Amino acid sequence: EVQLVESGGGLVQPGRSLRLSCAASGFTFDDYAMHWVRQAPGKGLEWVSGISWNSGSIGYADSVKGRFTISRDNAKNSLYLQMNSLRAEDTALYYCAKAQSGRLSASDYWGQGTLVTVSS
Amino acid sequence: DIQMTQSPSTLSASVGDRVTITCRASQSISSWLAWYQQKPGKAPKLLIYKASSLESGVPSRFSGSGSGTEFTLTISSLQPDDFATYYCQQYNSYALTFGGGTKVEIK
């Protein structure tokens, strides 16, 4: 059974940093691309960042480019999102999602999310 | 970035109705489009990928069509479990983008 478990969320002050993690199990992690998607309270889905199976292709939404860094450790079956210079508008539930293939594709499995609140 | 425009933003329908949701891309995305269903407090669920391919386990009353810039999600006969919010997503190129969502409400 595919499982994606996010962690690392919490309350953080504007301008500070946070690192999210996603622990994956139930599939061959290094065969698949992975994504981070967020959802602000009461709002729609926003794709944040994606990474190919071998980290050779990485993309970011304009809203986080230069502040967030996605990475993966295939040996640990883990996905990460380093978030720097956090802003109030980064407040959201952050989902980790598995892609259908090693490259750009739809997301067929999602975690339950970790909540990030940016506030002083 | 490619912009995805969904319509309508809200839709009121009755059980048994045929429902159609439209998604338009700001430039051609070939067939690289997915549809997701999200219920309150839950993670999104993949329904359709590559514009018209039904994800395993998804009821056949859901169907998708289109290519290029115009796409539709159709629910042939709306069931009580289908009242939710639906999102399209393009994955033709980075940055991936979602539509604004369509909330399907009970009439």
PDB file of C-alpha atoms in Angstrom:
ATOM      1  CA  GLU A   1       0.000   0.000   0.000  1.00  0.00           C
ATOM      2  CA  VAL A   2       1.362   3.387  -1.003  1.00  0.00           C
ATOM      3  CA  GLN A   3       1.857   5.703   1.968  1.00  0.00           C
ATOM      4  CA  LEU A   4       3.076   9.280   2.020  1.00  0.00           C
ATOM      5  CA  VAL A   5       3.550  10.889   5.416  1.00  0.00           C
ATOM      6  CA  GLU A   6       4.449  14.563   5.641  1.00  0.00           C
ATOM      7  CA  SER A   7       6.082  16.150   8.669  1.00  0.00           C
ATOM      8  CA  GLY A   8       7.859  19.326   9.690  1.00  0.00           C
ATOM      9  CA  GLY A   9       5.015  21.803   9.590  1.00  0.00           C
ATOM     10  CA  GLY A  10       4.260  24.254  12.371  1.00  0.00           C
ATOM     11  CA  LEU A  11       4.053  27.888  13.384  1.00  0.00           C
ATOM     12  CA  VAL A  12       6.953  30.021  12.170  1.00  0.00           C
ATOM     13  CA  GLN A  13       7.630  33.754  12.098  1.00  0.00           C
ATOM     14  CA  PRO A  14       7.851  35.659   8.830  1.00  0.00           C
ATOM     15  CA  GLY A  15      11.347  35.587   7.375  1.00  0.00           C
ATOM     16  CA  ARG A  16      12.283  32.350   9.099  1.00  0.00           C
ATOM     17  CA  SER A  17      12.856  28.894   7.610  1.00  0.00           C
ATOM     18  CA  LEU A  18      11.217  25.496   7.805  1.00  0.00           C
ATOM     19  CA  ARG A  19      12.020  22.106   6.292  1.00  0.00           C
ATOM     20  CA  LEU A  20       9.239  19.741   5.332  1.00  0.00           C
ATOM     21  CA  SER A  21       9.785  16.017   4.903  1.00  0.00           C
ATOM     22  CA  CYS A  22       7.733  13.316   3.216  1.00  0.00           C
ATOM     23  CA  ALA A  23       8.373   9.675   4.063  1.00  0.00           C
ATOM     24  CA  ALA A  24       7.304   7.328   1.273  1.00  0.00           C
ATOM     25  CA  SER A  25       6.576   3.615   1.407  1.00  0.00           C
ATOM     26  CA  GLY A  26       4.764   0.921  -0.518  1.00  0.00           C
ATOM     27  CA  PHE A  27       6.364   1.636  -3.906  1.00  0.00           C
ATOM     28  CA  THR A  28       9.796   1.873  -5.507  1.00  0.00           C
ATOM     29  CA  PHE A  29      10.484   5.482  -4.594  1.00  0.00           C
ATOM     30  CA  ASP A  30      13.359   6.080  -7.004  1.00  0.00           C
ATOM     31  CA  ASP A  31      11.185   5.164 -10.008  1.00  0.00           C
ATOM     32  CA  TYR A  32       8.833   8.120  -9.596  1.00  0.00           C
ATOM     33  CA  ALA A  33       8.799  11.884  -9.720  1.00  0.00           C
ATOM     34  CA  MET A  34       7.389  13.660  -6.677  1.00  0.00           C
ATOM     35  CA  HIS A  35       5.622  16.948  -6.050  1.00  0.00           C
ATOM     36  CA  TRP A  36       4.702  19.381  -3.318  1.00  0.00           C
ATOM     37  CA  VAL A  37       1.253  20.970  -3.588  1.00  0.00           C
ATOM     38  CA  ARG A  38      -0.216  23.431  -1.103  1.00  0.00           C
ATOM     39  CA  GLN A  39      -3.654  24.672  -0.194  1.00  0.00           C
ATOM     40  CA  ALA A  40      -4.215  27.870   1.742  1.00  0.00           C
ATOM     41  CA  PRO A  41      -7.176  27.804   4.156  1.00  0.00           C
ATOM     42  CA  GLY A  42     -10.413  27.890   2.162  1.00  0.00           C
ATOM     43  CA  LYS A  43      -8.573  28.227  -1.158  1.00  0.00           C
ATOM     44  CA  GLY A  44      -7.752  26.051  -4.141  1.00  0.00           C
ATOM     45  CA  LEU A  45      -4.787  23.834  -4.897  1.00  0.00           C
ATOM     46  CA  GLU A  46      -1.446  25.401  -5.813  1.00  0.00           C
ATOM     47  CA  TRP A  47       1.411  23.343  -7.217  1.00  0.00           C
ATOM     48  CA  VAL A  48       4.630  24.347  -5.425  1.00  0.00           C
ATOM     49  CA  SER A  49       7.476  22.240  -6.766  1.00  0.00           C
ATOM     50  CA  GLY A  50       8.318  18.971  -8.482  1.00  0.00           C
ATOM     51  CA  ILE A  51      11.366  16.750  -8.883  1.00  0.00           C
ATOM     52  CA  SER A  52      12.064  13.912 -11.306  1.00  0.00           C
ATOM     53  CA  TRP A  53      13.080  10.436 -10.232  1.00  0.00           C
ATOM     54  CA  ASN A  54      16.800  11.205 -10.379  1.00  0.00           C
ATOM     55  CA  SER A  55      16.615  14.900  -9.398  1.00  0.00           C
ATOM     56  CA  GLY A  56      17.654  15.771 -12.952  1.00  0.00           C
ATOM     57  CA  SER A  57      14.560  17.884 -13.606  1.00  0.00           C
ATOM     58  CA  ILE A  58      13.204  20.281 -11.006  1.00  0.00           C
ATOM     59  CA  GLY A  59      10.546  22.977 -11.219  1.00  0.00           C
ATOM     60  CA  TYR A  60       9.081  25.650  -8.969  1.00  0.00           C
ATOM     61  CA  ALA A  61       6.059  27.898  -8.953  1.00  0.00           C
ATOM     62  CA  ASP A  62       6.965  31.547  -9.490  1.00  0.00           C
ATOM     63  CA  SER A  63       5.575  32.323  -6.031  1.00  0.00           C
ATOM     64  CA  VAL A  64       8.318  30.275  -4.322  1.00  0.00           C
ATOM     65  CA  LYS A  65      11.199  30.389  -6.805  1.00  0.00           C
ATOM     66  CA  GLY A  66      14.410  31.491  -5.123  1.00  0.00           C
ATOM     67  CA  ARG A  67      13.026  30.836  -1.630  1.00  0.00           C
ATOM     68  CA  PHE A  68      12.103  27.130  -1.643  1.00  0.00           C
ATOM     69  CA  THR A  69      14.305  24.158  -2.558  1.00  0.00           C
ATOM     70  CA  ILE A  70      13.026  20.684  -3.298  1.00  0.00           C
ATOM     71  CA  SER A  71      15.251  17.626  -2.881  1.00  0.00           C
ATOM     72  CA  ARG A  72      15.006  13.895  -2.451  1.00  0.00           C
ATOM     73  CA  ASP A  73      17.028  11.116  -0.895  1.00  0.00           C
ATOM     74  CA  ASN A  74      16.242   7.914  -2.762  1.00  0.00           C
ATOM     75  CA  ALA A  75      18.239   5.847  -0.271  1.00  0.00           C
ATOM     76  CA  LYS A  76      15.922   7.065   2.486  1.00  0.00           C
ATOM     77  CA  ASN A  77      12.708   7.062   0.419  1.00  0.00           C
ATOM     78  CA  SER A  78      12.223  10.682   1.384  1.00  0.00           C
ATOM     79  CA  LEU A  79      11.234  13.957  -0.217  1.00  0.00           C
ATOM     80  CA  TYR A  80      12.059  17.352   1.255  1.00  0.00           C
ATOM     81  CA  LEU A  81      11.082  20.984   0.869  1.00  0.00           C
ATOM     82  CA  GLN A  82      13.400  23.605   2.336  1.00  0.00           C
ATOM     83  CA  MET A  83      11.425  26.798   2.789  1.00  0.00           C
ATOM     84  CA  ASN A  84      13.339  30.021   3.444  1.00  0.00           C
ATOM     85  CA  SER A  85      12.238  33.639   3.832  1.00  0.00           C
ATOM     86  CA  LEU A  86       8.725  32.530   4.693  1.00  0.00           C
ATOM     87  CA  ARG A  87       5.839  34.937   4.196  1.00  0.00           C
ATOM     88  CA  ALA A  88       2.311  35.089   5.549  1.00  0.00           C
ATOM     89  CA  GLU A  89       1.035  34.018   2.121  1.00  0.00           C
ATOM     90  CA  ASP A  90       2.947  30.727   2.444  1.00  0.00           C
ATOM     91  CA  THR A  91       0.490  29.683   5.164  1.00  0.00           C
ATOM     92  CA  ALA A  92      -1.130  26.509   3.870  1.00  0.00           C
ATOM     93  CA  LEU A  93      -1.539  22.769   4.144  1.00  0.00           C
ATOM     94  CA  TYR A  94       1.379  21.247   2.234  1.00  0.00           C
ATOM     95  CA  TYR A  95       0.782  17.952   0.462  1.00  0.00           C
ATOM     96  CA  CYS A  96       3.393  15.531  -0.800  1.00  0.00           C
ATOM     97  CA  ALA A  97       2.227  13.753  -3.968  1.00  0.00           C
ATOM     98  CA  LYS A  98       3.599  10.846  -5.991  1.00  0.00           C
ATOM     99  CA  ALA A  99       3.649  11.156  -9.769  1.00  0.00           C
ATOM    100  CA  GLN A 100       2.528   8.374 -12.071  1.00  0.00           C
ATOM    101  CA  SER A 101       5.964   8.110 -13.680  1.00  0.00           C
ATOM    102  CA  GLY A 102       9.541   9.220 -13.275  1.00  0.00           C
ATOM    103  CA  ARG A 103       8.937  12.477 -15.103  1.00  0.00           C
ATOM    104  CA  LEU A 104       6.131  15.013 -15.549  1.00  0.00           C
ATOM    105  CA  SER A 105       2.834  13.246 -14.960  1.00  0.00           C
ATOM    106  CA  ALA A 106      -0.338  13.398 -12.910  1.00  0.00           C
ATOM    107  CA  SER A 107      -0.247  12.677  -9.172  1.00  0.00           C
ATOM    108  CA  ASP A 108      -1.878   9.391  -8.254  1.00  0.00           C
ATOM    109  CA  TYR A 109      -1.189   9.270  -4.510  1.00  0.00           C
ATOM    110  CA  TRP A 110      -1.247  12.063  -1.939  1.00  0.00           C
ATOM    111  CA  GLY A 111      -0.340  12.368   1.710  1.00  0.00           C
ATOM    112  CA  GLN A 112      -2.644  13.929   4.278  1.00  0.00           C
ATOM    113  CA  GLY A 113      -0.610  17.113   4.458  1.00  0.00           C
ATOM    114  CA  THR A 114       1.335  19.102   7.029  1.00  0.00           C
ATOM    115  CA  LEU A 115       0.170  22.545   8.091  1.00  0.00           C
ATOM    116  CA  VAL A 116       2.506  25.514   7.862  1.00  0.00           C
ATOM    117  CA  THR A 117       1.440  28.732   9.561  1.00  0.00           C
ATOM    118  CA  VAL A 118       3.535  31.851   9.040  1.00  0.00           C
ATOM    119  CA  SER A 119       2.690  34.482  11.601  1.00  0.00           C
ATOM    120  CA  SER A 120       4.358  36.744  14.122  1.00  0.00           C
TER     121      SER A 120
ATOM    122  CA  ASP B   1       3.465  29.931 -17.003  1.00  0.00           C
ATOM    123  CA  ILE B   2       0.404  28.224 -18.444  1.00  0.00           C
ATOM    124  CA  GLN B   3      -2.839  29.514 -16.931  1.00  0.00           C
ATOM    125  CA  MET B   4      -5.739  27.133 -16.395  1.00  0.00           C
ATOM    126  CA  THR B   5      -9.271  28.579 -16.312  1.00  0.00           C
ATOM    127  CA  GLN B   6     -12.077  26.431 -14.992  1.00  0.00           C
ATOM    128  CA  SER B   7     -15.787  27.072 -15.359  1.00  0.00           C
ATOM    129  CA  PRO B   8     -18.143  27.302 -13.691  1.00  0.00           C
ATOM    130  CA  SER B   9     -16.673  28.008 -10.269  1.00  0.00           C
ATOM    131  CA  THR B  10     -19.821  26.653  -8.619  1.00  0.00           C
ATOM    132  CA  LEU B  11     -22.416  24.304  -9.999  1.00  0.00           C
ATOM    133  CA  SER B  12     -25.727  23.312  -8.402  1.00  0.00           C
ATOM    134  CA  ALA B  13     -27.092  19.974  -9.546  1.00  0.00           C
ATOM    135  CA  SER B  14     -29.361  17.130  -8.496  1.00  0.00           C
ATOM    136  CA  VAL B  15     -28.669  13.432  -8.142  1.00  0.00           C
ATOM    137  CA  GLY B  16     -28.961  11.855 -11.578  1.00  0.00           C
ATOM    138  CA  ASP B  17     -28.010  15.008 -13.486  1.00  0.00           C
ATOM    139  CA  ARG B  18     -25.392  15.041 -16.210  1.00  0.00           C
ATOM    140  CA  VAL B  19     -22.674  17.490 -15.197  1.00  0.00           C
ATOM    141  CA  THR B  20     -19.972  19.065 -17.349  1.00  0.00           C
ATOM    142  CA  ILE B  21     -17.006  21.107 -16.142  1.00  0.00           C
ATOM    143  CA  THR B  22     -14.742  22.967 -18.536  1.00  0.00           C
ATOM    144  CA  CYS B  23     -11.047  23.757 -18.288  1.00  0.00           C
ATOM    145  CA  ARG B  24      -9.179  26.015 -20.703  1.00  0.00           C
ATOM    146  CA  ALA B  25      -5.412  26.337 -21.011  1.00  0.00           C
ATOM    147  CA  SER B  26      -3.711  29.595 -22.004  1.00  0.00           C
ATOM    148  CA  GLN B  27      -1.642  27.653 -24.553  1.00  0.00           C
ATOM    149  CA  SER B  28      -1.659  24.169 -25.990  1.00  0.00           C
ATOM    150  CA  ILE B  29      -0.888  21.400 -23.526  1.00  0.00           C
ATOM    151  CA  SER B  30      -1.585  18.517 -25.918  1.00  0.00           C
ATOM    152  CA  SER B  31      -3.377  15.946 -23.724  1.00  0.00           C
ATOM    153  CA  TRP B  32      -1.316  16.514 -20.584  1.00  0.00           C
ATOM    154  CA  LEU B  33      -4.272  17.244 -18.338  1.00  0.00           C
ATOM    155  CA  ALA B  34      -5.542  15.631 -15.147  1.00  0.00           C
ATOM    156  CA  TRP B  35      -8.752  15.977 -13.165  1.00  0.00           C
ATOM    157  CA  TYR B  36      -8.934  15.621  -9.393  1.00  0.00           C
ATOM    158  CA  GLN B  37     -11.784  15.403  -6.901  1.00  0.00           C
ATOM    159  CA  GLN B  38     -11.408  16.845  -3.417  1.00  0.00           C
ATOM    160  CA  LYS B  39     -13.773  16.532  -0.494  1.00  0.00           C
ATOM    161  CA  PRO B  40     -13.594  18.761   2.614  1.00  0.00           C
ATOM    162  CA  GLY B  41     -10.708  17.840   4.891  1.00  0.00           C
ATOM    163  CA  LYS B  42      -9.364  15.251   2.475  1.00  0.00           C
ATOM    164  CA  ALA B  43      -6.471  15.049   0.028  1.00  0.00           C
ATOM    165  CA  PRO B  44      -7.262  15.312  -3.684  1.00  0.00           C
ATOM    166  CA  LYS B  45      -8.026  12.117  -5.596  1.00  0.00           C
ATOM    167  CA  LEU B  46      -6.950  11.522  -9.186  1.00  0.00           C
ATOM    168  CA  LEU B  47      -9.900  10.816 -11.495  1.00  0.00           C
ATOM    169  CA  ILE B  48      -8.638  11.309 -15.052  1.00  0.00           C
ATOM    170  CA  TYR B  49      -5.148  11.599 -16.560  1.00  0.00           C
ATOM    171  CA  LYS B  50      -3.915  12.309 -20.054  1.00  0.00           C
ATOM    172  CA  ALA B  51      -7.197  14.142 -20.644  1.00  0.00           C
ATOM    173  CA  SER B  52      -9.361  11.051 -21.072  1.00  0.00           C
ATOM    174  CA  SER B  53      -7.798   8.068 -19.286  1.00  0.00           C
ATOM    175  CA  LEU B  54      -9.790   6.860 -16.288  1.00  0.00           C
ATOM    176  CA  GLU B  55      -7.714   6.199 -13.181  1.00  0.00           C
ATOM    177  CA  SER B  56      -8.037   2.679 -11.814  1.00  0.00           C
ATOM    178  CA  GLY B  57     -10.949   2.300  -9.404  1.00  0.00           C
ATOM    179  CA  VAL B  58     -12.758   5.448 -10.543  1.00  0.00           C
ATOM    180  CA  PRO B  59     -16.403   4.873 -11.536  1.00  0.00           C
ATOM    181  CA  SER B  60     -17.116   4.878 -15.262  1.00  0.00           C
ATOM    182  CA  ARG B  61     -19.665   7.694 -14.882  1.00  0.00           C
ATOM    183  CA  PHE B  62     -16.619   9.999 -14.898  1.00  0.00           C
ATOM    184  CA  SER B  63     -15.139  10.802 -18.288  1.00  0.00           C
ATOM    185  CA  GLY B  64     -12.756  13.351 -19.726  1.00  0.00           C
ATOM    186  CA  SER B  65     -12.259  14.739 -23.204  1.00  0.00           C
ATOM    187  CA  GLY B  66     -10.377  17.400 -25.108  1.00  0.00           C
ATOM    188  CA  SER B  67      -6.919  18.275 -26.318  1.00  0.00           C
ATOM    189  CA  GLY B  68      -4.896  21.382 -27.025  1.00  0.00           C
ATOM    190  CA  THR B  69      -6.521  24.110 -24.950  1.00  0.00           C
ATOM    191  CA  GLU B  70     -10.097  22.945 -24.255  1.00  0.00           C
ATOM    192  CA  PHE B  71     -11.004  20.119 -21.928  1.00  0.00           C
ATOM    193  CA  THR B  72     -14.112  18.803 -20.203  1.00  0.00           C
ATOM    194  CA  LEU B  73     -14.897  16.552 -17.277  1.00  0.00           C
ATOM    195  CA  THR B  74     -18.312  14.916 -17.475  1.00  0.00           C
ATOM    196  CA  ILE B  75     -20.206  13.055 -14.782  1.00  0.00           C
ATOM    197  CA  SER B  76     -22.900  11.132 -16.630  1.00  0.00           C
ATOM    198  CA  SER B  77     -25.266  10.653 -13.686  1.00  0.00           C
ATOM    199  CA  LEU B  78     -24.404  12.563 -10.530  1.00  0.00           C
ATOM    200  CA  GLN B  79     -24.324  10.441  -7.371  1.00  0.00           C
ATOM    201  CA  PRO B  80     -24.480  11.611  -3.732  1.00  0.00           C
ATOM    202  CA  ASP B  81     -20.776  10.769  -3.314  1.00  0.00           C
ATOM    203  CA  ASP B  82     -19.862  13.130  -6.171  1.00  0.00           C
ATOM    204  CA  PHE B  83     -20.647  16.378  -4.370  1.00  0.00           C
ATOM    205  CA  ALA B  84     -17.141  17.791  -4.034  1.00  0.00           C
ATOM    206  CA  THR B  85     -14.717  20.259  -5.593  1.00  0.00           C
ATOM    207  CA  TYR B  86     -13.049  19.360  -8.875  1.00  0.00           C
ATOM    208  CA  TYR B  87      -9.714  20.674 -10.173  1.00  0.00           C
ATOM    209  CA  CYS B  88      -7.973  20.386 -13.503  1.00  0.00           C
ATOM    210  CA  GLN B  89      -4.161  20.394 -13.682  1.00  0.00           C
ATOM    211  CA  GLN B  90      -1.818  20.721 -16.618  1.00  0.00           C
ATOM    212  CA  TYR B  91       1.457  18.824 -16.574  1.00  0.00           C
ATOM    213  CA  ASN B  92       2.722  19.690 -20.028  1.00  0.00           C
ATOM    214  CA  SER B  93       5.613  21.681 -18.632  1.00  0.00           C
ATOM    215  CA  TYR B  94       6.970  23.212 -15.446  1.00  0.00           C
ATOM    216  CA  ALA B  95       5.476  25.076 -13.701  1.00  0.00           C
ATOM    217  CA  LEU B  96       2.532  22.731 -13.334  1.00  0.00           C
ATOM    218  CA  THR B  97      -0.693  24.634 -12.731  1.00  0.00           C
ATOM    219  CA  PHE B  98      -4.173  23.939 -11.388  1.00  0.00           C
ATOM    220  CA  GLY B  99      -7.458  25.470 -12.367  1.00  0.00           C
ATOM    221  CA  GLY B 100      -9.327  27.458  -9.754  1.00  0.00           C
ATOM    222  CA  GLY B 101     -11.715  24.616  -8.947  1.00  0.00           C
ATOM    223  CA  THR B 102     -15.413  23.861  -9.466  1.00  0.00           C
ATOM    224  CA  LYS B 103     -17.560  23.172  -6.444  1.00  0.00           C
ATOM    225  CA  VAL B 104     -20.451  20.839  -7.214  1.00  0.00           C
ATOM    226  CA  GLU B 105     -23.274  21.490  -4.769  1.00  0.00           C
ATOM    227  CA  ILE B 106     -26.608  19.864  -4.104  1.00  0.00           C
ATOM    228  CA  LYS B 107     -29.473  21.694  -5.789  1.00  0.00           C
TER     229      LYS B 107
END
